[in-house]
CSV table of C-alpha atoms in Angstrom, one decimal:
chain,number,residue,atom,x,y,z
L,1,MET,CA,16.7,-52.1,-54.0
L,2,GLU,CA,15.8,-53.2,-57.6
L,3,GLU,CA,19.2,-52.2,-59.5
L,4,TRP,CA,20.3,-49.7,-57.5
L,5,GLU,CA,24.0,-49.9,-58.1
L,6,PHE,CA,26.5,-47.1,-58.7
L,7,PRO,CA,27.5,-45.7,-61.2
L,8,VAL,CA,23.7,-46.9,-62.6
L,9,ALA,CA,23.6,-49.6,-65.1
L,10,TYR,CA,19.7,-50.5,-65.9
L,11,ASP,CA,18.7,-53.6,-67.7
L,12,GLU,CA,17.5,-51.4,-71.0
L,13,ASP,CA,14.7,-54.6,-71.6
L,14,TYR,CA,13.3,-54.6,-68.3
L,15,LEU,CA,9.4,-53.2,-68.1
L,16,PRO,CA,7.2,-54.0,-65.1
L,17,PRO,CA,4.5,-56.6,-65.4
L,18,ALA,CA,1.9,-55.3,-67.3
L,19,GLY,CA,-0.7,-54.8,-64.4
L,20,SER,CA,1.8,-53.7,-61.8
L,21,ARG,CA,1.2,-50.0,-60.2
L,22,TYR,CA,4.9,-49.6,-60.0
L,23,TRP,CA,8.2,-49.6,-62.0
L,24,PHE,CA,10.4,-51.0,-58.8
L,25,PRO,CA,7.7,-52.3,-56.3
L,26,ARG,CA,10.6,-52.4,-53.9
L,27,ARG,CA,12.0,-49.1,-54.1
L,28,GLU,CA,8.5,-46.9,-54.2
L,29,THR,CA,7.2,-48.7,-51.4
L,30,MET,CA,9.6,-49.8,-48.7
L,31,PRO,CA,9.7,-48.3,-45.7
L,32,ALA,CA,11.1,-44.3,-45.4
L,33,ALA,CA,13.4,-45.3,-42.7
L,34,GLU,CA,14.9,-48.5,-45.1
L,35,ARG,CA,14.9,-46.1,-47.8
L,36,ASP,CA,16.8,-43.2,-46.2
L,37,GLN,CA,19.4,-46.0,-45.0
L,38,ALA,CA,19.9,-46.9,-48.8
L,39,ILE,CA,20.0,-42.7,-49.8
L,40,LEU,CA,22.4,-42.4,-46.8
L,41,ALA,CA,25.1,-44.6,-48.7
L,42,ARG,CA,24.1,-43.6,-52.2
L,43,LEU,CA,25.1,-40.4,-51.1
L,44,GLN,CA,28.9,-41.2,-49.6
L,45,GLN,CA,28.8,-42.8,-52.9
L,46,VAL,CA,28.0,-39.6,-54.6
L,47,CYS,CA,29.7,-36.9,-52.7
L,48,ASN,CA,33.4,-39.3,-52.9
L,49,HIS,CA,32.8,-39.4,-57.0
L,50,ALA,CA,33.2,-35.5,-56.9
L,51,TRP,CA,35.3,-35.3,-54.7
L,52,LYS,CA,37.5,-37.3,-56.6
L,53,HIS,CA,36.8,-35.6,-59.7
L,54,ALA,CA,35.3,-32.4,-59.6
L,55,PRO,CA,37.4,-29.4,-58.2
L,56,PHE,CA,34.8,-27.1,-58.0
L,57,TYR,CA,33.4,-29.0,-55.1
L,58,ARG,CA,36.5,-29.7,-53.3
L,59,ARG,CA,37.4,-26.5,-53.0
L,60,HIS,CA,33.6,-25.5,-52.2
L,61,TRP,CA,33.8,-28.0,-49.4
L,62,GLU,CA,36.6,-27.3,-48.9
L,63,GLN,CA,35.9,-24.0,-47.7
L,64,ALA,CA,33.2,-25.0,-45.9
L,65,GLY,CA,35.2,-27.9,-43.5
L,66,PHE,CA,33.3,-30.7,-45.1
L,67,HIS,CA,35.0,-34.2,-46.4
L,68,PRO,CA,33.3,-36.9,-47.8
L,69,ASP,CA,34.4,-39.1,-44.6
L,70,GLN,CA,32.6,-37.1,-41.9
L,71,LEU,CA,29.5,-38.0,-44.0
L,72,ARG,CA,27.9,-40.7,-41.5
L,73,SER,CA,24.2,-39.8,-41.6
L,74,LEU,CA,21.4,-37.6,-43.4
L,75,GLU,CA,21.9,-35.1,-40.6
L,76,ASP,CA,25.1,-34.8,-41.3
L,77,PHE,CA,24.6,-34.1,-45.3
L,78,GLU,CA,22.1,-31.5,-44.4
L,79,SER,CA,24.0,-29.9,-42.0
L,80,ARG,CA,27.6,-30.1,-43.2
L,81,VAL,CA,27.3,-30.0,-47.1
L,82,PRO,CA,27.2,-26.3,-48.5
L,83,VAL,CA,24.6,-25.1,-50.6
L,84,VAL,CA,25.2,-24.5,-54.1
L,85,THR,CA,23.8,-22.0,-56.2
L,86,LYS,CA,23.3,-21.0,-60.1
L,87,ALA,CA,25.5,-18.5,-59.6
L,88,ASP,CA,27.9,-20.5,-58.2
L,89,LEU,CA,27.7,-23.0,-61.5
L,90,ARG,CA,28.2,-19.6,-63.7
L,91,ALA,CA,31.3,-18.6,-61.9
L,92,SER,CA,32.8,-22.0,-62.9
L,93,GLN,CA,31.4,-22.2,-66.1
L,94,ALA,CA,33.3,-18.9,-66.8
L,95,GLN,CA,36.4,-19.8,-65.5
L,96,HIS,CA,36.5,-23.5,-66.9
L,97,PRO,CA,34.7,-23.2,-70.0
L,98,PRO,CA,32.1,-24.9,-71.1
L,99,PHE,CA,30.8,-27.3,-68.6
L,100,GLY,CA,32.7,-25.9,-65.7
L,101,ASP,CA,35.1,-27.6,-62.8
L,102,TYR,CA,32.1,-29.5,-61.6
L,103,VAL,CA,31.9,-31.9,-64.7
L,104,CYS,CA,33.0,-35.5,-63.8
L,105,VAL,CA,33.8,-37.5,-66.8
L,106,PRO,CA,36.4,-36.6,-69.6
L,107,ASP,CA,35.1,-34.4,-72.4
L,108,SER,CA,35.2,-37.6,-74.9
L,109,GLU,CA,32.1,-38.9,-72.7
L,110,ILE,CA,29.8,-36.0,-73.0
L,111,PHE,CA,26.7,-37.1,-75.2
L,112,HIS,CA,24.2,-34.5,-75.2
L,113,VAL,CA,24.5,-30.9,-74.6
L,114,HIS,CA,21.7,-29.1,-73.4
L,115,GLY,CA,21.4,-25.5,-71.4
L,116,THR,CA,19.8,-22.2,-70.2
L,117,SER,CA,18.5,-19.9,-72.7
L,118,GLY,CA,21.0,-17.1,-70.9
L,119,THR,CA,18.0,-14.5,-71.3
L,120,THR,CA,18.9,-13.0,-67.8
L,121,GLY,CA,22.5,-13.8,-68.1
L,122,ARG,CA,25.1,-15.7,-69.2
L,123,PRO,CA,23.5,-19.3,-69.9
L,124,THR,CA,24.5,-22.3,-67.9
L,125,ALA,CA,25.6,-25.3,-70.3
L,126,PHE,CA,24.6,-28.8,-69.1
L,127,GLY,CA,27.3,-31.9,-70.7
L,128,ILE,CA,25.4,-35.1,-70.3
L,129,SER,CA,26.8,-39.0,-70.7
L,130,ARG,CA,25.8,-41.9,-72.5
L,131,ALA,CA,25.4,-43.7,-69.3
L,132,ASP,CA,23.7,-40.3,-67.8
L,133,TRP,CA,21.0,-40.2,-70.7
L,134,ARG,CA,20.3,-43.8,-70.2
L,135,ALA,CA,19.4,-43.0,-66.7
L,136,ILE,CA,17.5,-39.9,-67.3
L,137,ALA,CA,15.5,-42.2,-70.0
L,138,ASN,CA,14.5,-44.6,-67.1
L,139,ALA,CA,13.5,-42.5,-64.8
L,140,HIS,CA,10.9,-40.5,-67.2
L,141,ALA,CA,9.6,-43.9,-68.1
L,142,ARG,CA,9.4,-45.2,-64.2
L,143,ILE,CA,7.1,-41.9,-63.7
L,144,MET,CA,5.2,-41.9,-67.0
L,145,TRP,CA,4.4,-45.3,-65.6
L,146,GLY,CA,3.5,-44.3,-62.6
L,147,MET,CA,1.3,-41.4,-64.3
L,148,GLY,CA,-0.5,-44.5,-66.3
L,149,MET,CA,1.6,-44.9,-69.5
L,150,ARG,CA,2.3,-47.5,-70.3
L,151,PRO,CA,4.2,-49.6,-73.6
L,152,GLY,CA,2.2,-48.8,-77.3
L,153,ASP,CA,0.8,-45.6,-75.9
L,154,LEU,CA,1.1,-42.5,-78.1
L,155,ILE,CA,2.8,-39.4,-76.2
L,156,CYS,CA,2.8,-36.0,-77.6
L,157,ILE,CA,5.6,-33.9,-76.7
L,158,ALA,CA,4.3,-30.5,-77.6
L,159,ALA,CA,7.2,-28.2,-76.3
L,160,VAL,CA,10.0,-26.8,-78.1
L,161,PHE,CA,13.4,-29.3,-78.6
L,162,SER,CA,16.3,-26.7,-78.3
L,163,LEU,CA,18.5,-26.7,-75.3
L,164,TYR,CA,15.4,-26.6,-73.1
L,165,MET,CA,15.6,-29.9,-71.5
L,166,GLY,CA,12.3,-31.0,-70.8
L,167,SER,CA,11.1,-31.6,-73.8
L,168,TRP,CA,13.8,-33.9,-74.7
L,169,GLY,CA,13.5,-35.6,-71.5
L,170,ALA,CA,10.1,-36.4,-72.2
L,171,LEU,CA,10.9,-37.6,-75.6
L,172,ALA,CA,13.5,-40.1,-73.9
L,173,GLY,CA,11.3,-41.1,-71.0
L,174,ALA,CA,8.8,-42.4,-73.9
L,175,GLU,CA,11.1,-44.2,-76.0
L,176,ARG,CA,12.5,-46.2,-72.9
L,177,LEU,CA,8.7,-46.8,-72.0
L,178,ARG,CA,8.3,-48.3,-75.5
L,179,ALA,CA,5.4,-45.9,-76.0
L,180,LYS,CA,4.7,-44.3,-79.6
L,181,ALA,CA,6.9,-40.9,-79.5
L,182,PHE,CA,5.0,-38.0,-81.5
L,183,PRO,CA,7.6,-35.2,-80.9
L,184,PHE,CA,5.0,-32.3,-82.4
L,185,GLY,CA,7.0,-29.9,-80.7
L,186,ALA,CA,6.4,-26.1,-80.8
L,187,GLY,CA,6.9,-22.2,-81.3
L,188,ALA,CA,6.6,-22.5,-85.0
L,189,PRO,CA,4.2,-19.7,-86.6
L,190,GLY,CA,0.6,-21.9,-87.0
L,191,MET,CA,1.6,-24.5,-85.3
L,192,SER,CA,-0.7,-24.4,-83.2
L,193,ALA,CA,-3.6,-24.7,-85.3
L,194,ARG,CA,-1.9,-27.3,-86.8
L,195,LEU,CA,-1.4,-29.6,-83.6
L,196,VAL,CA,-4.7,-29.2,-83.0
L,197,GLN,CA,-5.8,-30.9,-86.3
L,198,TRP,CA,-3.4,-33.9,-85.4
L,199,LEU,CA,-4.7,-34.0,-81.6
L,200,ALA,CA,-7.9,-34.7,-83.5
L,201,THR,CA,-6.2,-37.3,-86.0
L,202,MET,CA,-3.8,-39.0,-84.3
L,203,LYS,CA,-5.9,-39.0,-80.5
L,204,PRO,CA,-2.6,-39.4,-78.1
L,205,ALA,CA,-3.5,-40.7,-74.5
L,206,ALA,CA,-0.5,-38.0,-73.3
L,207,PHE,CA,0.4,-34.6,-73.8
L,208,TYR,CA,3.6,-32.7,-72.2
L,209,GLY,CA,4.0,-29.2,-72.7
L,210,THR,CA,3.4,-26.1,-70.2
L,211,PRO,CA,-0.2,-25.2,-68.7
L,212,SER,CA,-0.3,-22.1,-70.4
L,213,TYR,CA,0.2,-24.0,-73.8
L,214,ALA,CA,-2.9,-26.7,-73.1
L,215,ILE,CA,-5.2,-23.6,-72.1
L,216,HIS,CA,-3.8,-21.6,-75.6
L,217,LEU,CA,-4.1,-25.0,-77.5
L,218,ALA,CA,-8.1,-25.2,-76.2
L,219,GLU,CA,-8.8,-22.0,-77.6
L,220,VAL,CA,-7.1,-22.6,-80.9
L,221,ALA,CA,-9.2,-26.0,-81.0
L,222,ARG,CA,-12.3,-24.0,-80.6
L,223,GLU,CA,-11.3,-21.8,-83.5
L,224,GLU,CA,-11.1,-24.6,-85.4
L,225,ARG,CA,-14.6,-26.0,-84.4
L,226,LEU,CA,-12.9,-28.8,-82.4
L,227,ASN,CA,-13.7,-30.2,-78.8
L,228,PRO,CA,-10.5,-30.5,-76.4
L,229,ARG,CA,-12.3,-33.9,-75.2
L,230,ASP,CA,-12.8,-35.6,-78.9
L,231,PHE,CA,-8.8,-35.4,-78.5
L,232,GLY,CA,-9.1,-38.8,-76.4
L,233,LEU,CA,-6.4,-37.5,-73.7
L,234,LYS,CA,-6.5,-39.8,-70.5
L,235,CYS,CA,-3.2,-37.4,-69.0
L,236,LEU,CA,-1.5,-34.1,-69.4
L,237,PHE,CA,1.9,-33.4,-68.0
L,238,PHE,CA,3.4,-30.2,-67.6
L,239,SER,CA,6.6,-28.6,-66.5
L,240,GLY,CA,8.6,-25.4,-67.2
L,241,GLU,CA,5.8,-22.7,-65.1
L,242,PRO,CA,4.2,-23.2,-62.2
L,243,GLY,CA,0.2,-23.8,-62.7
L,244,ALA,CA,-0.3,-27.6,-62.7
L,245,SER,CA,-0.6,-27.9,-59.3
L,246,VAL,CA,-2.9,-24.8,-58.5
L,247,PRO,CA,-6.5,-25.8,-58.5
L,248,GLY,CA,-7.7,-23.3,-60.3
L,249,VAL,CA,-5.7,-24.1,-63.1
L,250,ARG,CA,-5.7,-27.4,-62.9
L,251,ASP,CA,-9.0,-28.0,-62.3
L,252,ARG,CA,-9.9,-25.9,-66.0
L,253,ILE,CA,-7.4,-27.6,-67.6
L,254,GLU,CA,-9.2,-31.3,-66.6
L,255,GLU,CA,-12.5,-30.2,-67.1
L,256,ILE,CA,-11.1,-28.5,-70.9
L,257,TYR,CA,-9.5,-31.7,-71.9
L,258,GLY,CA,-11.7,-34.5,-69.5
L,259,ALA,CA,-8.0,-36.1,-68.6
L,260,ARG,CA,-5.7,-35.7,-65.5
L,261,VAL,CA,-3.3,-33.5,-64.9
L,262,TYR,CA,0.3,-34.0,-63.5
L,263,ASP,CA,2.8,-31.6,-62.4
L,264,CYS,CA,5.9,-32.2,-63.2
L,265,GLY,CA,7.8,-29.2,-61.9
L,266,SER,CA,11.7,-28.9,-61.4
L,267,MET,CA,14.6,-26.8,-62.7
L,268,ALA,CA,16.5,-27.2,-65.4
L,269,GLU,CA,19.6,-28.4,-63.7
L,270,MET,CA,18.1,-31.2,-62.4
L,271,SER,CA,15.9,-32.1,-65.1
L,272,PRO,CA,15.3,-34.1,-67.3
L,273,PHE,CA,14.4,-36.4,-64.6
L,274,MET,CA,11.4,-34.9,-63.3
L,275,ASN,CA,11.7,-35.7,-60.2
L,276,VAL,CA,8.5,-34.6,-58.7
L,277,ALA,CA,5.4,-35.7,-60.3
L,278,GLY,CA,2.2,-37.2,-59.5
L,279,SER,CA,1.0,-40.8,-59.9
L,280,GLU,CA,-2.3,-42.0,-61.0
L,281,GLN,CA,-3.9,-42.8,-57.4
L,282,SER,CA,-2.8,-39.3,-56.4
L,283,HIS,CA,-2.4,-37.0,-59.3
L,284,GLU,CA,-2.3,-33.8,-57.1
L,285,GLY,CA,0.3,-32.0,-56.1
L,286,MET,CA,3.9,-34.2,-56.7
L,287,LEU,CA,6.2,-37.1,-55.2
L,288,CYS,CA,9.6,-36.0,-54.3
L,289,TRP,CA,10.9,-39.5,-55.8
L,290,GLN,CA,13.6,-39.7,-53.8
L,291,ASP,CA,15.5,-42.3,-54.7
L,292,ILE,CA,16.3,-40.8,-58.1
L,293,ILE,CA,16.8,-37.2,-56.9
L,294,TYR,CA,17.5,-36.8,-53.3
L,295,THR,CA,15.1,-33.4,-52.0
L,296,GLU,CA,15.2,-31.6,-49.0
L,297,VAL,CA,12.5,-28.8,-48.2
L,298,CYS,CA,14.4,-25.9,-46.2
L,299,ASP,CA,14.4,-23.0,-44.2
L,300,PRO,CA,15.9,-20.4,-46.8
L,301,GLU,CA,17.4,-18.7,-44.0
L,302,THR,CA,19.4,-21.7,-42.9
L,303,MET,CA,19.4,-24.0,-45.7
L,304,LEU,CA,18.6,-27.0,-43.0
L,305,ARG,CA,15.6,-29.0,-43.4
L,306,VAL,CA,12.0,-27.6,-42.1
L,307,PRO,CA,9.6,-30.4,-40.4
L,308,TYR,CA,6.9,-31.9,-42.6
L,309,GLY,CA,4.4,-29.6,-43.1
L,310,GLN,CA,6.3,-26.1,-43.4
L,311,ARG,CA,7.1,-24.5,-46.1
L,312,GLY,CA,10.7,-23.6,-47.7
L,313,THR,CA,12.8,-24.4,-50.6
L,314,PRO,CA,13.7,-27.1,-52.4
L,315,VAL,CA,17.5,-28.3,-52.2
L,316,TYR,CA,18.0,-31.0,-54.6
L,317,THR,CA,20.7,-33.7,-55.0
L,318,HIS,CA,21.0,-36.1,-57.6
L,319,LEU,CA,21.6,-39.4,-57.1
L,320,GLU,CA,21.9,-41.4,-60.6
L,321,ARG,CA,23.8,-38.8,-62.3
L,322,THR,CA,27.8,-39.3,-62.8
L,323,SER,CA,28.6,-36.4,-65.5
L,324,GLN,CA,27.7,-33.4,-64.0
L,325,PRO,CA,26.2,-33.8,-60.2
L,326,MET,CA,24.0,-31.3,-58.7
L,327,ILE,CA,24.6,-31.9,-54.8
L,328,ARG,CA,22.5,-29.9,-52.8
L,329,LEU,CA,21.1,-27.4,-55.4
L,330,LEU,CA,19.6,-24.6,-54.1
L,331,SER,CA,16.4,-24.2,-56.5
L,332,GLY,CA,15.2,-20.9,-55.2
L,333,ASP,CA,11.3,-21.7,-55.6
L,334,LEU,CA,8.5,-22.0,-52.6
L,335,THR,CA,7.0,-25.5,-51.9
L,336,LEU,CA,5.3,-27.0,-48.9
L,337,TRP,CA,5.8,-30.9,-48.1
L,338,THR,CA,3.9,-33.7,-46.2
L,339,ASN,CA,4.9,-36.9,-45.3
L,340,ASP,CA,1.2,-38.4,-45.0
L,341,GLU,CA,0.3,-41.9,-46.5
L,342,THR,CA,-0.5,-41.3,-50.4
L,343,PRO,CA,-3.1,-42.8,-52.0
L,344,CYS,CA,-1.1,-44.9,-54.5
L,345,GLY,CA,1.5,-46.6,-52.0
L,346,ARG,CA,4.7,-44.7,-52.8
L,347,THR,CA,6.3,-44.0,-49.2
L,348,TYR,CA,7.9,-41.0,-51.0
L,349,PRO,CA,7.5,-37.4,-49.3
L,350,ARG,CA,5.1,-34.7,-51.4
L,351,LEU,CA,4.4,-31.4,-52.0
L,352,PRO,CA,0.5,-31.4,-51.9
L,353,GLN,CA,0.5,-27.7,-53.6
L,354,GLY,CA,3.2,-28.4,-55.9
L,355,ILE,CA,5.7,-25.5,-56.3
L,356,PHE,CA,4.1,-22.0,-55.5
L,357,GLY,CA,6.8,-20.4,-57.6
L,358,ARG,CA,10.1,-18.9,-57.2
L,359,ILE,CA,10.8,-16.8,-54.8
L,360,ASP,CA,12.5,-14.4,-56.4
L,361,ASP,CA,9.0,-13.9,-58.4
L,362,MET,CA,7.1,-12.7,-55.0
L,363,PHE,CA,6.5,-9.3,-55.0
L,364,THR,CA,5.5,-7.3,-51.9
L,365,ILE,CA,2.8,-4.8,-52.4
L,366,ARG,CA,1.6,-2.4,-49.1
L,367,GLY,CA,3.5,-4.8,-47.3
L,368,GLU,CA,1.6,-8.3,-48.2
L,369,ASN,CA,4.2,-10.7,-49.8
L,370,ILE,CA,2.0,-12.2,-53.1
L,371,TYR,CA,2.7,-14.9,-55.5
L,372,PRO,CA,1.6,-14.7,-59.5
L,373,SER,CA,0.2,-18.2,-58.7
L,374,GLU,CA,-2.3,-17.1,-56.3
L,375,ILE,CA,-3.4,-14.6,-59.1
L,376,ASP,CA,-4.0,-17.2,-61.3
L,377,ALA,CA,-5.6,-19.5,-59.3
L,378,ALA,CA,-8.2,-16.9,-58.5
L,379,LEU,CA,-9.0,-15.6,-62.0
L,380,ASN,CA,-9.1,-19.4,-63.4
L,381,GLN,CA,-12.1,-20.3,-60.7
L,382,MET,CA,-14.4,-18.1,-62.8
L,383,ALA,CA,-16.3,-19.4,-65.2
L,384,ASP,CA,-16.3,-16.1,-67.3
L,385,TYR,CA,-12.4,-15.2,-67.6
L,386,GLY,CA,-11.2,-15.3,-71.2
L,387,GLY,CA,-8.1,-17.1,-70.2
L,388,GLU,CA,-5.0,-14.5,-70.2
L,389,HIS,CA,-4.1,-11.9,-67.8
L,390,ARG,CA,-1.3,-9.3,-66.9
L,391,ILE,CA,0.2,-8.4,-63.3
L,392,VAL,CA,1.5,-4.6,-63.6
L,393,ILE,CA,2.8,-3.1,-60.9
L,394,THR,CA,3.5,0.5,-60.5
L,395,ARG,CA,4.1,3.3,-58.2
L,396,GLU,CA,2.7,6.3,-59.0
L,397,GLN,CA,2.5,8.2,-55.8
L,398,ALA,CA,4.0,7.2,-52.7
L,399,MET,CA,2.4,3.8,-52.6
L,400,ASP,CA,3.1,0.8,-54.5
L,401,GLU,CA,-0.2,-0.3,-56.5
L,402,LEU,CA,-1.7,-3.2,-58.5
L,403,LEU,CA,-3.5,-3.5,-61.6
L,404,LEU,CA,-4.7,-6.6,-62.6
L,405,ARG,CA,-5.4,-6.4,-67.0
L,406,VAL,CA,-7.9,-9.3,-67.8
L,407,GLU,CA,-9.2,-10.5,-70.6
L,408,PRO,CA,-13.0,-11.8,-69.8
L,409,SER,CA,-14.8,-14.5,-71.7
L,410,GLU,CA,-16.2,-13.2,-75.6
L,411,GLY,CA,-19.5,-14.6,-74.3
L,412,VAL,CA,-19.3,-11.6,-71.4
L,413,GLN,CA,-17.8,-9.3,-74.0
L,414,ALA,CA,-21.0,-9.8,-76.2
L,415,ALA,CA,-23.0,-9.3,-73.6
L,416,GLY,CA,-22.2,-5.6,-72.8
L,417,ALA,CA,-21.6,-2.8,-69.9
L,418,GLY,CA,-23.8,-4.6,-67.2
L,419,PRO,CA,-22.1,-8.2,-67.7
L,420,LEU,CA,-18.9,-6.5,-68.0
L,421,GLU,CA,-19.0,-4.8,-65.0
L,422,ALA,CA,-20.1,-7.3,-63.0
L,423,PHE,CA,-17.4,-9.4,-64.3
L,424,ARG,CA,-14.7,-6.5,-63.3
L,425,ALA,CA,-16.3,-6.2,-59.5
L,426,GLU,CA,-15.9,-10.4,-59.1
L,427,VAL,CA,-12.5,-9.9,-60.2
L,428,SER,CA,-11.8,-7.2,-57.9
L,429,HIS,CA,-13.5,-8.9,-55.1
L,430,ARG,CA,-11.5,-12.4,-56.0
L,431,VAL,CA,-8.4,-11.1,-55.5
L,432,GLN,CA,-8.7,-9.0,-52.6
L,433,THR,CA,-10.0,-11.6,-50.4
L,434,MET,CA,-7.7,-14.1,-51.6
L,435,LEU,CA,-4.7,-11.8,-51.2
L,436,GLY,CA,-6.1,-9.2,-48.1
L,437,ILE,CA,-5.4,-6.0,-50.8
L,438,ARG,CA,-7.3,-4.1,-53.4
L,439,ALA,CA,-6.2,-4.2,-57.2
L,440,ARG,CA,-7.4,-1.8,-59.7
L,441,VAL,CA,-9.0,-3.7,-62.7
L,442,GLU,CA,-9.2,-3.2,-66.4
L,443,LEU,CA,-11.0,-5.1,-68.6
L,444,VAL,CA,-9.2,-5.9,-72.1
L,445,ALA,CA,-10.6,-7.6,-74.8
L,446,PRO,CA,-10.7,-11.1,-75.6
L,447,HIS,CA,-7.6,-12.5,-77.1
L,448,SER,CA,-5.6,-9.1,-77.3
L,449,ILE,CA,-3.0,-10.1,-75.0
L,450,PRO,CA,-0.4,-12.7,-76.6
L,451,ARG,CA,-0.4,-16.3,-75.5
L,452,THR,CA,2.9,-18.8,-75.4
L,453,ASP,CA,3.9,-22.1,-75.8
L,454,PHE,CA,6.5,-21.7,-73.6
L,455,LYS,CA,6.8,-20.3,-69.7
L,456,ALA,CA,4.3,-17.6,-69.6
L,457,ARG,CA,5.2,-14.4,-68.2
L,458,ARG,CA,2.4,-12.3,-66.8
L,459,VAL,CA,4.1,-10.2,-64.4
L,460,ILE,CA,5.2,-6.5,-65.5
L,461,ASP,CA,6.9,-4.5,-62.6
L,462,ASP,CA,7.0,-0.9,-63.5
L,463,ARG,CA,8.2,0.5,-60.3
L,464,ALA,CA,11.8,0.8,-61.6
L,465,VAL,CA,10.3,3.0,-64.8
L,466,PHE,CA,8.5,5.2,-62.1
L,467,ARG,CA,11.6,5.7,-60.0
L,468,THR,CA,13.9,6.9,-63.0
L,469,LEU,CA,11.3,9.3,-64.3
L,470,ASN,CA,10.4,10.8,-60.9
L,471,GLN,CA,14.6,11.1,-60.3
L,472,THR,CA,14.7,12.7,-63.8
L,473,LEU,CA,12.2,15.3,-62.8
L,474,GLN,CA,13.8,16.2,-60.3
L,475,GLY,CA,17.4,16.5,-61.8
L,476,ARG,CA,18.8,13.9,-60.0
L,477,PRO,CA,21.3,11.0,-61.9
């Protein structure tokens, strides 16, 4: 396979021929069985590297009775190598700060430091070597090429430039692609109004951010009397939250901007490779670029790979990273994968519906398992949806209740009580049809729900509040 040595050392001057559909034609179109053999050889190298340099993995594997010498097939890898969780990584970093004892290079070789925000617990620090950062840039450029971006294209990066990995990966990829990098950022007050003016002036070919922010920007553009279609975007690619593979959300953004939408979801520990993304010819869902990050979709109970056509949770392994490699990292997301022919000709497995959401985000109402993305899809398919909503779960009596606070469009709001009631009834009907349960629908004024330029948090679970209040009223601790 093209330039696939370990550690990775790509030719920084390489670019595919201008008319090529593929960055690495052989790697991307080779028979899957042949690629699997190359992946097995790489997994043997990666596991031996980690065994030698990372006490974390050596300890973890010894407890499971695994040694890299036992790795003779992909089945061995999937059945013998235990999964790693985010909790395992946090524990390692707590005991061996700052990067944990799974870092495989000397501290002097760390080139970039990133990490999680730590809003729900101890933050996780990412230490990335210079060689790995070059591999990251190459992987991003390669996948951007697959989405149709080319040298000289202007790529707007509208995401927070902080510890967040996605924005930096998109920037590194744009620079490696020899594109014009337009790192506008996000998060500052008033930035959205300035950004739509810049988009109207610069007319970039591509835009990176979150789906929620793209929808919010369209609202801001209209307030500024601008048409988002006049920005001239050819594609928008997203990560950070589910949505870009949700038909209602994806179709709405494509209609607003007149451009293709690509889902690039992954997880922070694997980023900024954006290991799964669409391609110019097959932009719905995601491709699993198996020679960058080996992806298994596994049964959440057994952690064994499920057959194609079934649902499971992705488990990821770095194949090009040496400084802080993730080996069988459990994502905690839910997806479905297939291995059908793709319109672009790449012979990778595919996630045709993208990432449904985190298994932890799923909530149960009266015995029904519900993902927030399902409600997003139902609302975004409605012409009179105003762009934001909140999902409130309560337990006022003995049973869980689902309340949706939904913004109607300004047109419906102005039309009066009759159209508003018709819209409310349609929301209730669509949600009940999709979820199989009734939801109480409360309409709120357009633009009354705060927008975000990062990950949208739309679920409010008030059941714990109810339990605490109920215990207090009954005199219990």
